[in-house]
PDB file of C-alpha atoms in Angstrom:
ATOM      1  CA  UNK A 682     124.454  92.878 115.226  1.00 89.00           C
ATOM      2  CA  UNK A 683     125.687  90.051 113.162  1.00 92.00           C
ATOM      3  CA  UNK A 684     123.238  89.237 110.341  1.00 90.00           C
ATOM      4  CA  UNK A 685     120.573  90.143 112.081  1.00 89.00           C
ATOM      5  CA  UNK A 686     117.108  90.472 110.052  1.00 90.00           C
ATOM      6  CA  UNK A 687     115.751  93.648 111.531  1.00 90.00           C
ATOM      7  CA  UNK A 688     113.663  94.479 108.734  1.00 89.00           C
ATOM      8  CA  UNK A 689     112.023  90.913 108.438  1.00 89.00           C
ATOM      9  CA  UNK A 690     112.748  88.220 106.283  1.00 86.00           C
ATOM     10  CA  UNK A 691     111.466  87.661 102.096  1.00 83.00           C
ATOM     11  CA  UNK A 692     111.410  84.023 102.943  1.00 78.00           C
ATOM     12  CA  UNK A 693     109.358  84.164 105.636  1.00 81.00           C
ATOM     13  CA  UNK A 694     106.989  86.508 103.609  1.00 82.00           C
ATOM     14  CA  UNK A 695     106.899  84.257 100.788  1.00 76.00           C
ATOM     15  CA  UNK A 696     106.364  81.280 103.293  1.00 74.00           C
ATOM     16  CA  UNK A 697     102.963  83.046 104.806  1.00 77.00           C
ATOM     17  CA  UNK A 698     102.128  84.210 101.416  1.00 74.00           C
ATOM     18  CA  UNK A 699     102.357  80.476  99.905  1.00 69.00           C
ATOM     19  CA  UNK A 700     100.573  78.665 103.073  1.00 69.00           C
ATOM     20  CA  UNK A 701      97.037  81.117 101.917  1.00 67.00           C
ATOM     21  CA  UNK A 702      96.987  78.761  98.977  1.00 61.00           C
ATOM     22  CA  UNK A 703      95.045  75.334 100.119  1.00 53.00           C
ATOM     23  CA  UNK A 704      97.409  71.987  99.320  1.00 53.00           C
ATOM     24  CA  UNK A 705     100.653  73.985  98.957  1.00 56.00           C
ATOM     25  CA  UNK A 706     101.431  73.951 102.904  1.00 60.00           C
ATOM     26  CA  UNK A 707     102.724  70.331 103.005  1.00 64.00           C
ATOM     27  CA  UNK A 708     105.057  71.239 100.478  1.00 61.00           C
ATOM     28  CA  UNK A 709     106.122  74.462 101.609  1.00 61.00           C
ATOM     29  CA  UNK A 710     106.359  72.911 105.524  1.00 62.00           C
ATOM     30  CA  UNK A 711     109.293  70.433 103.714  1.00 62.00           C
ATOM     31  CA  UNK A 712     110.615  72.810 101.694  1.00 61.00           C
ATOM     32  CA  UNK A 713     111.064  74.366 104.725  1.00 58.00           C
ATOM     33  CA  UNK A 714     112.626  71.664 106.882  1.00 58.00           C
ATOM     34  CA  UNK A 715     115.132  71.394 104.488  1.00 56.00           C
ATOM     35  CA  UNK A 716     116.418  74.886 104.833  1.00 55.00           C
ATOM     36  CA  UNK A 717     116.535  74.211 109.246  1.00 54.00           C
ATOM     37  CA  UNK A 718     113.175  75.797 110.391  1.00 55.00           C
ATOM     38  CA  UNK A 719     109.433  75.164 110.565  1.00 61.00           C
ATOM     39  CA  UNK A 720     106.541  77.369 108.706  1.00 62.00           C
ATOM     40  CA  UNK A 721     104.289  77.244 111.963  1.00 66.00           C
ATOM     41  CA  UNK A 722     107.199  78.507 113.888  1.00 71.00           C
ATOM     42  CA  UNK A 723     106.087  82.022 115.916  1.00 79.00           C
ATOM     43  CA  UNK A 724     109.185  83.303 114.611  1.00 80.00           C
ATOM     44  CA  UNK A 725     108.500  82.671 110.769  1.00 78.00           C
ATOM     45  CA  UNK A 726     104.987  84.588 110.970  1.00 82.00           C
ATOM     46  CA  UNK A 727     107.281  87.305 113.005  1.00 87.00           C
ATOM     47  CA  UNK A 728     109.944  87.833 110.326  1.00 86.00           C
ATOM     48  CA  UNK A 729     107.197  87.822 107.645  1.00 85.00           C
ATOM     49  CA  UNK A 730     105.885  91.136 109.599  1.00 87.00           C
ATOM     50  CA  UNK A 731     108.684  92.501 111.120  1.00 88.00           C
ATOM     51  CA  UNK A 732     109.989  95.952 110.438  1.00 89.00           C
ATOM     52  CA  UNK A 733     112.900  97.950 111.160  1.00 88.00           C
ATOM     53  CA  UNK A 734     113.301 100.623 113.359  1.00 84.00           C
ATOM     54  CA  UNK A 735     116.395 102.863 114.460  1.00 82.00           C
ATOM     55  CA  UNK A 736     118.698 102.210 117.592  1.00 80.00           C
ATOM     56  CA  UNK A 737     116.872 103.686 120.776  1.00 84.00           C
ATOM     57  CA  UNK A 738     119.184 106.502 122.185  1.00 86.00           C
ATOM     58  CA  UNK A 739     122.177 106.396 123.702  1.00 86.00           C
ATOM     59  CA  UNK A 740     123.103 102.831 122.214  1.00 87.00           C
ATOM     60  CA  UNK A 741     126.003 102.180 119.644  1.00 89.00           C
ATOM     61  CA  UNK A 742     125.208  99.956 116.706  1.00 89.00           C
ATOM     62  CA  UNK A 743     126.743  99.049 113.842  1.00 92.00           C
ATOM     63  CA  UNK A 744     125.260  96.132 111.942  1.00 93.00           C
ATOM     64  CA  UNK A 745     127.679  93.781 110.360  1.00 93.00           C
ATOM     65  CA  UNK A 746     126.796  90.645 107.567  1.00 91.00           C
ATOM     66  CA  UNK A 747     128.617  88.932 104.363  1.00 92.00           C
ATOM     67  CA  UNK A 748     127.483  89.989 100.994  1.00 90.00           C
ATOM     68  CA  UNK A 749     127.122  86.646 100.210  1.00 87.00           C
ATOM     69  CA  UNK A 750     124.250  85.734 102.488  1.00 87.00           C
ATOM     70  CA  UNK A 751     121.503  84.223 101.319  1.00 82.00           C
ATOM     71  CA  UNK A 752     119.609  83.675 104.298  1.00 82.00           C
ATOM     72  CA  UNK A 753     119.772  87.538 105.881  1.00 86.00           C
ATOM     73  CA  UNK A 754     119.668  89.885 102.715  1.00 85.00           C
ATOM     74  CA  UNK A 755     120.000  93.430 102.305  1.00 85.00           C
ATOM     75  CA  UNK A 756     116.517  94.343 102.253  1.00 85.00           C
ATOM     76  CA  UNK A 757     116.138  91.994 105.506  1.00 89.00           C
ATOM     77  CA  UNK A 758     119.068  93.684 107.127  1.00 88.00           C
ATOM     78  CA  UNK A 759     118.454  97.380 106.960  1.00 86.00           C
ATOM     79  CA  UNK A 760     117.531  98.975 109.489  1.00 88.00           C
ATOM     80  CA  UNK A 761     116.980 103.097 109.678  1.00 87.00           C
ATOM     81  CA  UNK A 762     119.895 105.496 110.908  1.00 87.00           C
ATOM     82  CA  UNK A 763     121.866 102.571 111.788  1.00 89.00           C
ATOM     83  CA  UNK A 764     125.417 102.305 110.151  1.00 90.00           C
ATOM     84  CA  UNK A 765     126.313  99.118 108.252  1.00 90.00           C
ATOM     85  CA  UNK A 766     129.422  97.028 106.919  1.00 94.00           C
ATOM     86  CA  UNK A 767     128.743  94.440 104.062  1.00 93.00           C
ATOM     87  CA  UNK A 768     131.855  92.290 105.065  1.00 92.00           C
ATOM     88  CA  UNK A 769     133.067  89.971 101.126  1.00 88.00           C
ATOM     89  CA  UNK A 770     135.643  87.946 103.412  1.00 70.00           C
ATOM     90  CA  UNK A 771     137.349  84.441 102.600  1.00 59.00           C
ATOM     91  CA  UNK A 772     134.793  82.608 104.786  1.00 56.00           C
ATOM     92  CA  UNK A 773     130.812  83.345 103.285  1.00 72.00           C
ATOM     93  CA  UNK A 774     127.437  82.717 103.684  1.00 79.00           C
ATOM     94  CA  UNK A 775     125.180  84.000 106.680  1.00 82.00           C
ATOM     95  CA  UNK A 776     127.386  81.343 108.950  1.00 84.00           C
ATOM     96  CA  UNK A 777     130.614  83.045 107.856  1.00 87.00           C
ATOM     97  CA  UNK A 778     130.072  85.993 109.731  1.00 89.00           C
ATOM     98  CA  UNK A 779     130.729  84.394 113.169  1.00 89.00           C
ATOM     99  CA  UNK A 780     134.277  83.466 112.188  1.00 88.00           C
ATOM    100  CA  UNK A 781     134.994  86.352 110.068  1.00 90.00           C
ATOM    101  CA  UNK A 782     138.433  88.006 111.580  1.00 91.00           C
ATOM    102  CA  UNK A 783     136.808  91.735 110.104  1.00 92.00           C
ATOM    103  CA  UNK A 784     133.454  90.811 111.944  1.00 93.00           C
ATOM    104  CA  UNK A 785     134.914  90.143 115.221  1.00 94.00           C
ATOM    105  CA  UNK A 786     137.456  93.091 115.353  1.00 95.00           C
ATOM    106  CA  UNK A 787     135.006  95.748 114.374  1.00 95.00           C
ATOM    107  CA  UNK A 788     132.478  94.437 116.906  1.00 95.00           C
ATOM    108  CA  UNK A 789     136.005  94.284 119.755  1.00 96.00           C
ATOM    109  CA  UNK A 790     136.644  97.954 118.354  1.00 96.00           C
ATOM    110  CA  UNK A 791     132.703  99.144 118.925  1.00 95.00           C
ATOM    111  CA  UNK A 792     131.933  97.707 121.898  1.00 94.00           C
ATOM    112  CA  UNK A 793     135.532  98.514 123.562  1.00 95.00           C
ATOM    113  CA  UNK A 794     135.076 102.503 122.342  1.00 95.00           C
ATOM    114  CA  UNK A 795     131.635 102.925 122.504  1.00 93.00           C
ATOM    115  CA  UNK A 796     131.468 103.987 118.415  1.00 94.00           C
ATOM    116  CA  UNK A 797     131.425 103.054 115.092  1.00 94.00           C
ATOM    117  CA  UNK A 798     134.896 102.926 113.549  1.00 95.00           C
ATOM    118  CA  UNK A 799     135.678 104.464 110.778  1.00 95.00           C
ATOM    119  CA  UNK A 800     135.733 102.849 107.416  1.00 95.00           C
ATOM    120  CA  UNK A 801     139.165 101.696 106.475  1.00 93.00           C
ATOM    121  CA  UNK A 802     138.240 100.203 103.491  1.00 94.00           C
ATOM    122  CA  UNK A 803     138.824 101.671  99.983  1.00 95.00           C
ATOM    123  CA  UNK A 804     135.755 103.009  98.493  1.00 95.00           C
ATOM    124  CA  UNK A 805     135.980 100.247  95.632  1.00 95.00           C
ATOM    125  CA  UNK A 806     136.090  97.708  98.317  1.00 93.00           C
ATOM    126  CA  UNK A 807     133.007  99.307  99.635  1.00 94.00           C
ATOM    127  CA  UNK A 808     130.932  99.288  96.521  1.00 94.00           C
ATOM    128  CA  UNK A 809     132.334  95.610  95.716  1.00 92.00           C
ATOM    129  CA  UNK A 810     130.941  94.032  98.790  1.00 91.00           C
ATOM    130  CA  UNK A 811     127.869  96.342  98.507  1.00 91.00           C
ATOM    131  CA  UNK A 812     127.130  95.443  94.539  1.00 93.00           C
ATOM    132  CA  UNK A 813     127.753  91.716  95.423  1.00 90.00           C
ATOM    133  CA  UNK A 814     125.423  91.436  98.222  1.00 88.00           C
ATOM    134  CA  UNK A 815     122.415  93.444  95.964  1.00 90.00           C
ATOM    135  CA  UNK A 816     123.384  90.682  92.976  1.00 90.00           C
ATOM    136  CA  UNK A 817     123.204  87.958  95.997  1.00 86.00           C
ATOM    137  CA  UNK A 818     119.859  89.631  97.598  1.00 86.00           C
ATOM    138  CA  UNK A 819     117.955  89.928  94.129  1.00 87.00           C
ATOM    139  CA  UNK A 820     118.889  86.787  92.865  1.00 88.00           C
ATOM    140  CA  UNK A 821     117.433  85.171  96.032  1.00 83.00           C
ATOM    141  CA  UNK A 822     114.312  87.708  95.984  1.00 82.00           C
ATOM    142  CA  UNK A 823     113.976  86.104  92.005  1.00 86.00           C
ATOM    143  CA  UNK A 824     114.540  82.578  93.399  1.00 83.00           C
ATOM    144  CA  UNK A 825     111.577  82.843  96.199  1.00 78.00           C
ATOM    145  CA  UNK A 826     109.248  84.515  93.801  1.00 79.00           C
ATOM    146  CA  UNK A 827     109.738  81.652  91.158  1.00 82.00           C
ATOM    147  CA  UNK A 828     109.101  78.994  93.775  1.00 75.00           C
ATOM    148  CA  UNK A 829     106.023  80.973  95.672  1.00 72.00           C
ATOM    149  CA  UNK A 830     104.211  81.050  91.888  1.00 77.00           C
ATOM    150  CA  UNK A 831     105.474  77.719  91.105  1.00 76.00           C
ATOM    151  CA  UNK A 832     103.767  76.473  94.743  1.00 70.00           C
ATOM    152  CA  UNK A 833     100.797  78.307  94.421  1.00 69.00           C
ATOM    153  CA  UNK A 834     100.619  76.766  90.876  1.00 74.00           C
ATOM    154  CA  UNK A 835     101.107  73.470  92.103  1.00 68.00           C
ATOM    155  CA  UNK A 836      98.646  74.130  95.168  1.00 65.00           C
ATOM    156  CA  UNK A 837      96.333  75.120  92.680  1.00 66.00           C
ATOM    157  CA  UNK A 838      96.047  72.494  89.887  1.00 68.00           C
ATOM    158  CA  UNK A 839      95.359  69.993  93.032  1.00 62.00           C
ATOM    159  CA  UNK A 840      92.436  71.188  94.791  1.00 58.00           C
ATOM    160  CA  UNK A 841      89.495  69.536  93.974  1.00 57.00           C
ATOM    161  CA  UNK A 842      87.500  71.410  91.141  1.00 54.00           C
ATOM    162  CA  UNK A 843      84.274  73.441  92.377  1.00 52.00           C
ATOM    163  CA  UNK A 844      81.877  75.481  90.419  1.00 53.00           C
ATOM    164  CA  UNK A 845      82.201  79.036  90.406  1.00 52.00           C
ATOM    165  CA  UNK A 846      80.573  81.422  92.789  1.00 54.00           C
ATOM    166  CA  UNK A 847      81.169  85.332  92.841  1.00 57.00           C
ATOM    167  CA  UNK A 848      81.012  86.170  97.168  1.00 61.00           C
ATOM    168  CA  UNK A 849      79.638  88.496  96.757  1.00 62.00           C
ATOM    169  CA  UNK A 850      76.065  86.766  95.225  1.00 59.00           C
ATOM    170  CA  UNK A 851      76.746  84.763  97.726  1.00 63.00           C
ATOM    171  CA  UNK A 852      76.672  87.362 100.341  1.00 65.00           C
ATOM    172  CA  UNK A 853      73.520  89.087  98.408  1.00 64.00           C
ATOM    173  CA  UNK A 854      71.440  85.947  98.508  1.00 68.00           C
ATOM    174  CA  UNK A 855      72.524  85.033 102.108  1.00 69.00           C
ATOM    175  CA  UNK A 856      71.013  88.597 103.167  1.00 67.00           C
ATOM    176  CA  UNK A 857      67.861  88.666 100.989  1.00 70.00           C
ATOM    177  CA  UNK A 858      67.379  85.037 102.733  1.00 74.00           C
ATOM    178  CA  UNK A 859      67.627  87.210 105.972  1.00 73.00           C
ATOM    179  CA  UNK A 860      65.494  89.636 105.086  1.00 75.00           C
ATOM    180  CA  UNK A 861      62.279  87.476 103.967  1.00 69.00           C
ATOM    181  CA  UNK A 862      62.939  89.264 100.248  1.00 59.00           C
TER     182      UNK A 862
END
């Protein structure tokens, strides 16, 4: 798989998360456009929920992305049991991947062997790519947290103002109403 979100996607999370505050979903649906997809899109409600889950038997996977990519992180790209390669090539970014030479000869290798092939990197290499797409992951994970408070916020200081009232008064009036008490 080639920067694949198996394990769901922060944005989409913070997406849902923002749209429960009234007045913020205009904002987050343009915010939104900008970046290429729509918040009432199946699929964003989908990636806010998904989860990972290990390859069914009998099928060879190894998951392959760019440290650099913003869009598919690590957190949305693990997935349990299954073997991974954080690729830090010339090309970057979640679009890099597809022309990535690395990419497209480890996926030739798996597919024409049936297996994973072995890691010919150096270790250093390894824990470059890996450190670098962490620093790229929390940064973004920082980013969407910022701009989920700042919308909510925002969402917030323009709703009309209402008086206070505690549910669950609300609910013990409704019921004594019920009641004839």
């Amino acid at each position: 798989a080639w920067a694949a979100p198996h394990n769901g996607s922060d944005a989409a999370r913070v997406i849902e998360a923002a749209k429960v505050v009234g007045g913020v979903d205009p904002v987050v649906r343009e915010a939104a456009g900008g970046l290429g997809f729509t918040t009432d899109a199946h699929a964003v409600r989908d990636l806010s929920t998904a989860r990972a889950s290990s390859a069914p038997a009998g099928v060879i996977r190894l998951d392959l992305r760019m440290a650099s990519d913003a869009l598919v992180t690590h957190r949305d790209s693990r997935a349990p049991g299954v073997p991974t390669r954080v690729l830090d090539g010339a090309l970057e970014g979640h679009g890099g991947i597809l022309t990535d030479p690395r990419a497209i000869d480890l996926t030739v290798r798996t597919i024409a062997t049936r297996r994973v092939p072995e890691e010919d990197r150096s270790p250093a290499t390894v824990r470059a790519a890996a450190q670098k797409s962490q620093l790229v992951g929390g940064a973004v994970l920082v980013g969407l947290c910022v701009l989920a408070a700042a919308l909510c916020i925002w969402g917030l200081c323009r709703r009309p103002a209402a008086p206070f009232v505690d549910p669950i008064v609300t609910r013990g009036i409704a019921l004594r109403r019920r009641l004839g008490r």
